[in-house]
PDB file of C-alpha atoms in Angstrom:
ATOM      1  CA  UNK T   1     105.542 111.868  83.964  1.00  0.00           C
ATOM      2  CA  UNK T   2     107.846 109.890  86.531  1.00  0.00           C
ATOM      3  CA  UNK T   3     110.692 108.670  84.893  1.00  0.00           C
ATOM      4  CA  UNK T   4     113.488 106.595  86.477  1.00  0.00           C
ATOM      5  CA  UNK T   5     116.996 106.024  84.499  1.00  0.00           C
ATOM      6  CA  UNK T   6     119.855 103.789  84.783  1.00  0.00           C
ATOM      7  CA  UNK T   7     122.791 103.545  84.504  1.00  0.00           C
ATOM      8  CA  UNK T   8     125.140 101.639  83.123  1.00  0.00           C
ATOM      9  CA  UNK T   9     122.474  99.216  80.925  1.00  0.00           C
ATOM     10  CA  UNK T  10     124.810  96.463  80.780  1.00  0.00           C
ATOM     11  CA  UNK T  11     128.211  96.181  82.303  1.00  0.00           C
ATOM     12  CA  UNK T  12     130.742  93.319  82.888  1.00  0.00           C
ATOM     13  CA  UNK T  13     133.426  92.953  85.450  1.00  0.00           C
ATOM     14  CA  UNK T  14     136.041  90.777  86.679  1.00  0.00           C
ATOM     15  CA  UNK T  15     135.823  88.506  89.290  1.00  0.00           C
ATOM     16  CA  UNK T  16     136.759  90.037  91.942  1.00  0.00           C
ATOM     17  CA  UNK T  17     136.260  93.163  91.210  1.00  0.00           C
ATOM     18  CA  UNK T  18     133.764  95.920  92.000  1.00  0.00           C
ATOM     19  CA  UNK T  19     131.302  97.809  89.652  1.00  0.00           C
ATOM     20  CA  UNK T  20     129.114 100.586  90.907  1.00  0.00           C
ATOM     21  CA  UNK T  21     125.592 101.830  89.243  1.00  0.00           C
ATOM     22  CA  UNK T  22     123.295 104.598  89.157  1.00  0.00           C
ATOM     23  CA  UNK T  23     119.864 105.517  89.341  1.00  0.00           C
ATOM     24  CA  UNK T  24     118.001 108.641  88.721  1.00  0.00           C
ATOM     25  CA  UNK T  25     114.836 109.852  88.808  1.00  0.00           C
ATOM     26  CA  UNK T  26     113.088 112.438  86.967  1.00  0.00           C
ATOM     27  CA  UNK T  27     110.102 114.346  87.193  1.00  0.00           C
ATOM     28  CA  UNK T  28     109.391 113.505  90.546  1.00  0.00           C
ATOM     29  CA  UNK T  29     110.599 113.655  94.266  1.00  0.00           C
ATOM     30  CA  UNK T  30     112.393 110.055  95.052  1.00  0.00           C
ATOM     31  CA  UNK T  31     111.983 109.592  99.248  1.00  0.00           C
ATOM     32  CA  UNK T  32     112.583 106.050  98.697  1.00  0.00           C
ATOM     33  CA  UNK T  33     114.780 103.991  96.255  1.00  0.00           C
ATOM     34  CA  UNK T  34     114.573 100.230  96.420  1.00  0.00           C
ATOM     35  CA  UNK T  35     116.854  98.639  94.865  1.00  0.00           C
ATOM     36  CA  UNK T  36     116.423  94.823  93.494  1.00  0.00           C
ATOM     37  CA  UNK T  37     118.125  91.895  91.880  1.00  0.00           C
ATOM     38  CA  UNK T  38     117.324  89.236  89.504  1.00  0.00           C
ATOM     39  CA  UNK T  39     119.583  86.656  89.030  1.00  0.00           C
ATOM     40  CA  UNK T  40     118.921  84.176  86.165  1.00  0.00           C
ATOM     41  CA  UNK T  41     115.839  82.066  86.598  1.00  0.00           C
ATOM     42  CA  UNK T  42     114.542  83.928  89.944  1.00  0.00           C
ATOM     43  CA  UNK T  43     112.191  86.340  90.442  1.00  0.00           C
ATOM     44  CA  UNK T  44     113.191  90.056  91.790  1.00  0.00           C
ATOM     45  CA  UNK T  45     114.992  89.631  95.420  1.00  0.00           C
ATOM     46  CA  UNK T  46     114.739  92.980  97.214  1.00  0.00           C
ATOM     47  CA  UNK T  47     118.317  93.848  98.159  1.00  0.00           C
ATOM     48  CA  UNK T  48     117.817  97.174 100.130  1.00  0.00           C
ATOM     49  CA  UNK T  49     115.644 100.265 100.894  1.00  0.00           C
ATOM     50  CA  UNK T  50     117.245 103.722 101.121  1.00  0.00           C
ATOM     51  CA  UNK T  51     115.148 106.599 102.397  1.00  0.00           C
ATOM     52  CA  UNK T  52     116.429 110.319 102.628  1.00  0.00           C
ATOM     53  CA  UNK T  53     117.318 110.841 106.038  1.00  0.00           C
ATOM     54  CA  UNK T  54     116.969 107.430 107.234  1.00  0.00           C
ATOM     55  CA  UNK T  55     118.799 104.547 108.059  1.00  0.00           C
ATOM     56  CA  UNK T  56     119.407 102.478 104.794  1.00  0.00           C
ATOM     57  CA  UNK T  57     117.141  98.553 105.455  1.00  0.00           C
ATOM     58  CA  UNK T  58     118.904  95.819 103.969  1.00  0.00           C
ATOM     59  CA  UNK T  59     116.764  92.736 103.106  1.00  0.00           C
ATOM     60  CA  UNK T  60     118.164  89.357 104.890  1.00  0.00           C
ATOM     61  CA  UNK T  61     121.301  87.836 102.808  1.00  0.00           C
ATOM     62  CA  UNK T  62     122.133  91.053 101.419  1.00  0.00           C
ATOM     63  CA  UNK T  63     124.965  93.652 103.562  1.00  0.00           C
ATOM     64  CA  UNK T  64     125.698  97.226 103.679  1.00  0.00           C
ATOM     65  CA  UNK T  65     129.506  95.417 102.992  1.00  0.00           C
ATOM     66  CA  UNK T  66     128.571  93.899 100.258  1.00  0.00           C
ATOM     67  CA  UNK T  67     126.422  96.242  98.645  1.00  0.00           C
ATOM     68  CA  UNK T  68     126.831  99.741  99.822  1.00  0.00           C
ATOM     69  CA  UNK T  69     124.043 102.678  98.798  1.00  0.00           C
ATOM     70  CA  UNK T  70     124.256 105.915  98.549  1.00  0.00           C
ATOM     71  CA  UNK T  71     121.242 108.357  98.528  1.00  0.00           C
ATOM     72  CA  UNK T  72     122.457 112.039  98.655  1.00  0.00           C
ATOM     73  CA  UNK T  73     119.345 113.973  97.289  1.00  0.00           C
ATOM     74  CA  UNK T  74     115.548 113.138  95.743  1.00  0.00           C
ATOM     75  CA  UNK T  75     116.969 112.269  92.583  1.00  0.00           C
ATOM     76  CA  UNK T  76     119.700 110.570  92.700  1.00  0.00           C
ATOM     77  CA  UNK T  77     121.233 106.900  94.170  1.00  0.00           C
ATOM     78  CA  UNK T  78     123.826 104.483  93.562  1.00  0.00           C
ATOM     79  CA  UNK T  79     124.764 101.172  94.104  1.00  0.00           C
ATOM     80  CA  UNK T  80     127.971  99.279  94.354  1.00  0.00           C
ATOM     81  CA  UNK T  81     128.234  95.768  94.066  1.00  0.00           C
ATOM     82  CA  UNK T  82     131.760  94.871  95.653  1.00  0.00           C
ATOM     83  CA  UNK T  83     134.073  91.615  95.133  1.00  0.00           C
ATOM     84  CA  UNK T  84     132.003  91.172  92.315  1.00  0.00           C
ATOM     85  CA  UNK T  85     131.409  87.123  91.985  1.00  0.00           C
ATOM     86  CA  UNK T  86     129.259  84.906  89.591  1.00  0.00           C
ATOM     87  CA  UNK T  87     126.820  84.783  91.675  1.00  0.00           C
ATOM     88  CA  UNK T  88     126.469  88.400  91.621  1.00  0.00           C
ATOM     89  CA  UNK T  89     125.267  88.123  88.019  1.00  0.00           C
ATOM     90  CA  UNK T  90     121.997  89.270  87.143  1.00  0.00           C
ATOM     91  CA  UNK T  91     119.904  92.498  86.222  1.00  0.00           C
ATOM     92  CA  UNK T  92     119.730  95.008  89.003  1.00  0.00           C
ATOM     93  CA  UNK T  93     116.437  96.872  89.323  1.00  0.00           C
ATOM     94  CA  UNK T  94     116.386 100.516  91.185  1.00  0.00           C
ATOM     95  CA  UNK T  95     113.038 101.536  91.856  1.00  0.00           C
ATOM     96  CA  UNK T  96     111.528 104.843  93.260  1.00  0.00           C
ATOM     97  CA  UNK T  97     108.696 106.150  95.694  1.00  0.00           C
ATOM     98  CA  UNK T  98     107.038 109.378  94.469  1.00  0.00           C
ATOM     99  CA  UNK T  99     107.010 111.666  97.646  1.00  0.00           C
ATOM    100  CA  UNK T 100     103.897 111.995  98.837  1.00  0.00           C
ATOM    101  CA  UNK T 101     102.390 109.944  96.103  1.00  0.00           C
ATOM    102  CA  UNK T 102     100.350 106.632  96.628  1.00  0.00           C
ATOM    103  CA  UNK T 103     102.478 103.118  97.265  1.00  0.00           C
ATOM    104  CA  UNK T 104     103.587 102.663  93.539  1.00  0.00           C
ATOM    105  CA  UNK T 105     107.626 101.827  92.449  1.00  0.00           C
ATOM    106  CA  UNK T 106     108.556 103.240  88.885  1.00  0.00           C
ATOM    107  CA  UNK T 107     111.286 101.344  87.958  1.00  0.00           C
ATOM    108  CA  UNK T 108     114.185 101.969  85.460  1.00  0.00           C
ATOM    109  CA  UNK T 109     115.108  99.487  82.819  1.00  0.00           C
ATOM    110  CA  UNK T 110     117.997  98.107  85.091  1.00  0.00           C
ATOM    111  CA  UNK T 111     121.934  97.326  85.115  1.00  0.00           C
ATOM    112  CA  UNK T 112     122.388  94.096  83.616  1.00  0.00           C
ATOM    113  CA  UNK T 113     125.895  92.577  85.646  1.00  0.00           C
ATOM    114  CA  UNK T 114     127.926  89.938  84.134  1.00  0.00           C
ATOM    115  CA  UNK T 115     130.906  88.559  85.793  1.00  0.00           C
ATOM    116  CA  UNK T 116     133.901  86.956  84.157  1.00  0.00           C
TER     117      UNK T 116
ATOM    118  CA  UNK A   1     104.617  84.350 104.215  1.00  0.00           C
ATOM    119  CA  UNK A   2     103.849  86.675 101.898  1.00  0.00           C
ATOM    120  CA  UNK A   3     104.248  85.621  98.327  1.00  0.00           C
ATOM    121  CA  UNK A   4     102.593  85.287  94.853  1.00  0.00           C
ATOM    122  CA  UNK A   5     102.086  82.490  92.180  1.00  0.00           C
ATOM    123  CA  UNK A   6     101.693  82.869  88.700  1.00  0.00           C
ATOM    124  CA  UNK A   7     101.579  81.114  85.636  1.00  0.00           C
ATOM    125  CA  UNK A   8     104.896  79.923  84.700  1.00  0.00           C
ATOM    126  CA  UNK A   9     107.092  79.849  82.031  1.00  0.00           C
ATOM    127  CA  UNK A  10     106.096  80.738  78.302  1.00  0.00           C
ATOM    128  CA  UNK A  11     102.304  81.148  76.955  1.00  0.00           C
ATOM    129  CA  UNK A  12     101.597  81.523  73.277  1.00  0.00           C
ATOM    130  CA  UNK A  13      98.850  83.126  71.692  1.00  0.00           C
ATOM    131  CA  UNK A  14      97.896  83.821  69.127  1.00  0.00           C
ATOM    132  CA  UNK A  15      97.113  87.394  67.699  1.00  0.00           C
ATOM    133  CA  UNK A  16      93.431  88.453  68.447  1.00  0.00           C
ATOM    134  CA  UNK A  17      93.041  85.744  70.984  1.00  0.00           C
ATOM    135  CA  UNK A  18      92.117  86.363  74.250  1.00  0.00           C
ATOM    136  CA  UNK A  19      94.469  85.276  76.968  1.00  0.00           C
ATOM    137  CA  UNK A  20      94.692  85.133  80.840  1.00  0.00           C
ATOM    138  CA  UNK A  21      97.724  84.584  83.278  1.00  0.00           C
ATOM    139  CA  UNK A  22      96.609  83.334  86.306  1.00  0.00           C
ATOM    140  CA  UNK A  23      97.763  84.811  89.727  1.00  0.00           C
ATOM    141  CA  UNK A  24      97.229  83.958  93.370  1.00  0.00           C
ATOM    142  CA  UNK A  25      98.842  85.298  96.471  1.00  0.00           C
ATOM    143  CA  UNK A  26      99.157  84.749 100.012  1.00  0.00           C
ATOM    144  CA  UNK A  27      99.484  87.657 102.560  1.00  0.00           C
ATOM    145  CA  UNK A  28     100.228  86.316 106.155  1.00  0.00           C
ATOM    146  CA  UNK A  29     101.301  89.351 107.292  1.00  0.00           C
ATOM    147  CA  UNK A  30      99.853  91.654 104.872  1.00  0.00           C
ATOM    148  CA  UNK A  31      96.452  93.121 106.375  1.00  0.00           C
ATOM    149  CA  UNK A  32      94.858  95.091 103.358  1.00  0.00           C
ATOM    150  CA  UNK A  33      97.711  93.999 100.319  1.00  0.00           C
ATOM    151  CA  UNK A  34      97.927  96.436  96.938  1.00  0.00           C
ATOM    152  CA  UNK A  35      97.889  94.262  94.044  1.00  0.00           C
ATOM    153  CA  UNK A  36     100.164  94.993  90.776  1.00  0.00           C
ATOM    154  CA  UNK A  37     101.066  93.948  87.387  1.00  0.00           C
ATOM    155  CA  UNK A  38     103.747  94.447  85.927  1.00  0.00           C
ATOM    156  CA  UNK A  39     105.447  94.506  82.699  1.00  0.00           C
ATOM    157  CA  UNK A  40     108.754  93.864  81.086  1.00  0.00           C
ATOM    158  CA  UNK A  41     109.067  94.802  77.296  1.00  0.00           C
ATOM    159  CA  UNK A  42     112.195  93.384  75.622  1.00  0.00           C
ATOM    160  CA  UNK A  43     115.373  95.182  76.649  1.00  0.00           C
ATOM    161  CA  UNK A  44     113.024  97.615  78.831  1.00  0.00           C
ATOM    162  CA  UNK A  45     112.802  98.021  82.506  1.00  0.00           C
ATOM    163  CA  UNK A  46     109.739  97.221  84.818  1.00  0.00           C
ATOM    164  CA  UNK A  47     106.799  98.688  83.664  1.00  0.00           C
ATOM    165  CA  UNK A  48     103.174  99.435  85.933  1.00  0.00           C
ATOM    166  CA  UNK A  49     100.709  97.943  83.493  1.00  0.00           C
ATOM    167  CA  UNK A  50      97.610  98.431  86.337  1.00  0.00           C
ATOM    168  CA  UNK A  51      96.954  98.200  90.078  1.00  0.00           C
ATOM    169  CA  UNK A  52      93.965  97.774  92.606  1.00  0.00           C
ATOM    170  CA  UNK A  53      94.189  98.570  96.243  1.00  0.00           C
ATOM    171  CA  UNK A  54      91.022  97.734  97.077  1.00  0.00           C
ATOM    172  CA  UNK A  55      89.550  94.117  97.160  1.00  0.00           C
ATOM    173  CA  UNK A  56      86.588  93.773  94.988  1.00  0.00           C
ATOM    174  CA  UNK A  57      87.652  95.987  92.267  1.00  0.00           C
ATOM    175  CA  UNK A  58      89.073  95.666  89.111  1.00  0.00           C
ATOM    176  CA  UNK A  59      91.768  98.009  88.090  1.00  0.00           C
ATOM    177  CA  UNK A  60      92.024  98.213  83.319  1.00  0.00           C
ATOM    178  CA  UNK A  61      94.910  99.810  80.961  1.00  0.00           C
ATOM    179  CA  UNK A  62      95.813  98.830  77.335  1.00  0.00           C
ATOM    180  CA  UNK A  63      92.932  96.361  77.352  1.00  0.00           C
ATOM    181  CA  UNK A  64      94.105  94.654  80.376  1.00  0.00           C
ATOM    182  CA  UNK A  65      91.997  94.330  82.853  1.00  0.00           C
ATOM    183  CA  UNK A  66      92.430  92.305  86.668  1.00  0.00           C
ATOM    184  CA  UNK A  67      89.671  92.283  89.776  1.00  0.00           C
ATOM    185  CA  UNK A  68      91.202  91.793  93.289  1.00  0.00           C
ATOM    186  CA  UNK A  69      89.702  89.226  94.723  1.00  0.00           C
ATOM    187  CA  UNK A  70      90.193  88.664  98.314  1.00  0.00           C
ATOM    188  CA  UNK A  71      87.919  85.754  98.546  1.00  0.00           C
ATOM    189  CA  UNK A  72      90.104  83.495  96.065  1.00  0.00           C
ATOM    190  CA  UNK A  73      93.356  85.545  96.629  1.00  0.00           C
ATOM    191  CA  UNK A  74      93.536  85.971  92.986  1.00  0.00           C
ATOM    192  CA  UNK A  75      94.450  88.954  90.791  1.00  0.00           C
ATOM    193  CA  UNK A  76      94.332  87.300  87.238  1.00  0.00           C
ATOM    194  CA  UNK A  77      95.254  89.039  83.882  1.00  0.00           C
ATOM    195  CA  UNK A  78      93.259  88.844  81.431  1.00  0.00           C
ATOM    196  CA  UNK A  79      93.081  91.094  77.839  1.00  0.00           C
ATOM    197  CA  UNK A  80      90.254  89.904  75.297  1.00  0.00           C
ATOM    198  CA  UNK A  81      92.356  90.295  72.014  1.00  0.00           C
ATOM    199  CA  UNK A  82      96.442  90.396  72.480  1.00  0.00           C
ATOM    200  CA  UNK A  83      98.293  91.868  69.672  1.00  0.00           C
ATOM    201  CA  UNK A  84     101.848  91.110  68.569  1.00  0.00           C
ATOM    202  CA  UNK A  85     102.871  93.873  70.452  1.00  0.00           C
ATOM    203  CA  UNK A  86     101.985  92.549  74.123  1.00  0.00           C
ATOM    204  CA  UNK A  87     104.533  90.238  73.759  1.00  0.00           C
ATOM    205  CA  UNK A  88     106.538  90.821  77.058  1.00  0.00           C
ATOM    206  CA  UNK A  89     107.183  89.373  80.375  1.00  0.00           C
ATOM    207  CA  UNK A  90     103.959  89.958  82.738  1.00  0.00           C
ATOM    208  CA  UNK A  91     104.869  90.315  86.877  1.00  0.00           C
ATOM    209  CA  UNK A  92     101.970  89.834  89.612  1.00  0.00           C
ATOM    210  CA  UNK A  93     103.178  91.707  92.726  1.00  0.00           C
ATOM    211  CA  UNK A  94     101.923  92.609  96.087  1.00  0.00           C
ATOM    212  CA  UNK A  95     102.758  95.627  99.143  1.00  0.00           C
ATOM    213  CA  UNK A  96     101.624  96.877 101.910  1.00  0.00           C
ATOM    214  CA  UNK A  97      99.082  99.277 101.799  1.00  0.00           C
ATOM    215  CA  UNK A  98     101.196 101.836 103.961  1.00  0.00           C
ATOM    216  CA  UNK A  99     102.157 104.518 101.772  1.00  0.00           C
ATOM    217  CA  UNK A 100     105.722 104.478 103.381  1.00  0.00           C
ATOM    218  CA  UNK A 101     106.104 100.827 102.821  1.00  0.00           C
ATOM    219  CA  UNK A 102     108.502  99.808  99.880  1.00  0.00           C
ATOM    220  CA  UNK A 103     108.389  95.909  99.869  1.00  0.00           C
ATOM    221  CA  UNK A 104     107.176  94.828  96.473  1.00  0.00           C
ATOM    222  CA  UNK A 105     106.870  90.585  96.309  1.00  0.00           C
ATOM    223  CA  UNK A 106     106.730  89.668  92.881  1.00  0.00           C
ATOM    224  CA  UNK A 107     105.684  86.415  91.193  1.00  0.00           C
ATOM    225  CA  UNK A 108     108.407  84.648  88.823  1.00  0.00           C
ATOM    226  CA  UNK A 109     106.649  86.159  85.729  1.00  0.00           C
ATOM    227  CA  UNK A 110     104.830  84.623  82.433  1.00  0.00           C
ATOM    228  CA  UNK A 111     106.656  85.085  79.150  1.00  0.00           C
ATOM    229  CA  UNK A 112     103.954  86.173  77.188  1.00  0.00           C
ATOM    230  CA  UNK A 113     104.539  85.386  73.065  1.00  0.00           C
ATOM    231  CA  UNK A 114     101.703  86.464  70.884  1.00  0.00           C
ATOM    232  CA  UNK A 115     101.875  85.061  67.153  1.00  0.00           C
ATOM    233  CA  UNK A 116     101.068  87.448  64.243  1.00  0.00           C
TER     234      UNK A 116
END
């Protein structure tokens, strides 16, 4: 079956500072990786949409500067979350298109930031 | 815009009971929306509990069942005896039909607490 992983689960960094995760999926082709945010008592906020060989679509309030992807095969994306600040906290969904397959995310279990 | 409501906050119910969580949505600019639920498990990612792309039908998995209906822009959740185990956080989500389309709306989510 499609399975997506994450990683770190949980990481904490200072303020300031800049923490990068990963995403990977297995068992299936990954055109597209979206990758979300929930920060405490929201809903999901899509931050950005990277397809292979396409320009990477950042949502409104969210930057390539601030939040640079990377998306160098069907399996495989990161994340970095720069100048980490509290408002940064917040459990970081990455979620992936099956090529060719109908419009349905699988989603990993997520990167859970804190910031001190 | 395009965005969904749910029921909010925590539900309780008890074990063998029969629950629903309400959703509505409104697509604006959304012509033929694909409806979702989705669930969070304790310390788990996102899961796909069931979807419908077509209004008028009802779309079933682990005794879950939810009928898009595009007359009352609802997609409720309903299950006709929870167990302990379906205690989770439950998602109602919308997208474009478009297979290449990768914006998922979600609602704020319904903490779902079933007592033994």
């Amino acid at each position: 079956g499609a399975l997506v992983y994450q990683y770190p689960r949980r990481t904490i960094c200072k303020s300031g500072t800049s923490m990068r995760m990963e995403c990977q999926a297995v068992g299936f082709q990954a055109t597209s990786v979206a990758w979300y945010r929930q920060s405490p008592q929201k809903t999901f906020e899509l931050i950005a949409l990277s397809t292979v060989n396409s320009a990477i679509k950042y949502e409104q309030n969210f930057t390539q500067e601030k939040f640079p992807i990377s998306h160098p095969n069907l399996s495989f994306s990161s994340m970095t979350v720069l100048n980490a600040y509290l408002e940064d906290r917040g459990l970081y969904l990455c979620g992936a298109r099956e090529w060719g397959g109908q419009n349905t995310l699988y989603f990993g279990a997520g990167t859970r930031l804190s910031v001190l | 815009g395009d965005s969904v409501t749910q029921t909010e906050g925590q539900v309780t119910v008890s074990e063998s009971k029969s629950l629903i969580i309400n959703c509505t949505y409104s697509a604006t600019s959304i012509a033929y929306p694909n409806l979702f639920w989705y669930v969070r498990y304790p310390g788990e990612g996102l899961q796909l509990l069931l979807k419908v792309i077509t209004a008028g039908q009802k779309g079933s998995s682990r005794g879950f069942e939810a009928t898009y209906n595009k007359e009352t822009t609802s997609f409720h959740l309903q299950k006709a005896s929870v167990q302990e185990s379906d205690s989770a956080v439950y998602y109602c989500a919308l997208s474009e039909r478009d297979t290449n389309a990768y914006k998922v709306i979600f609602g704020k989510g319904t903490h779902l607490h079933v007592l033994p």
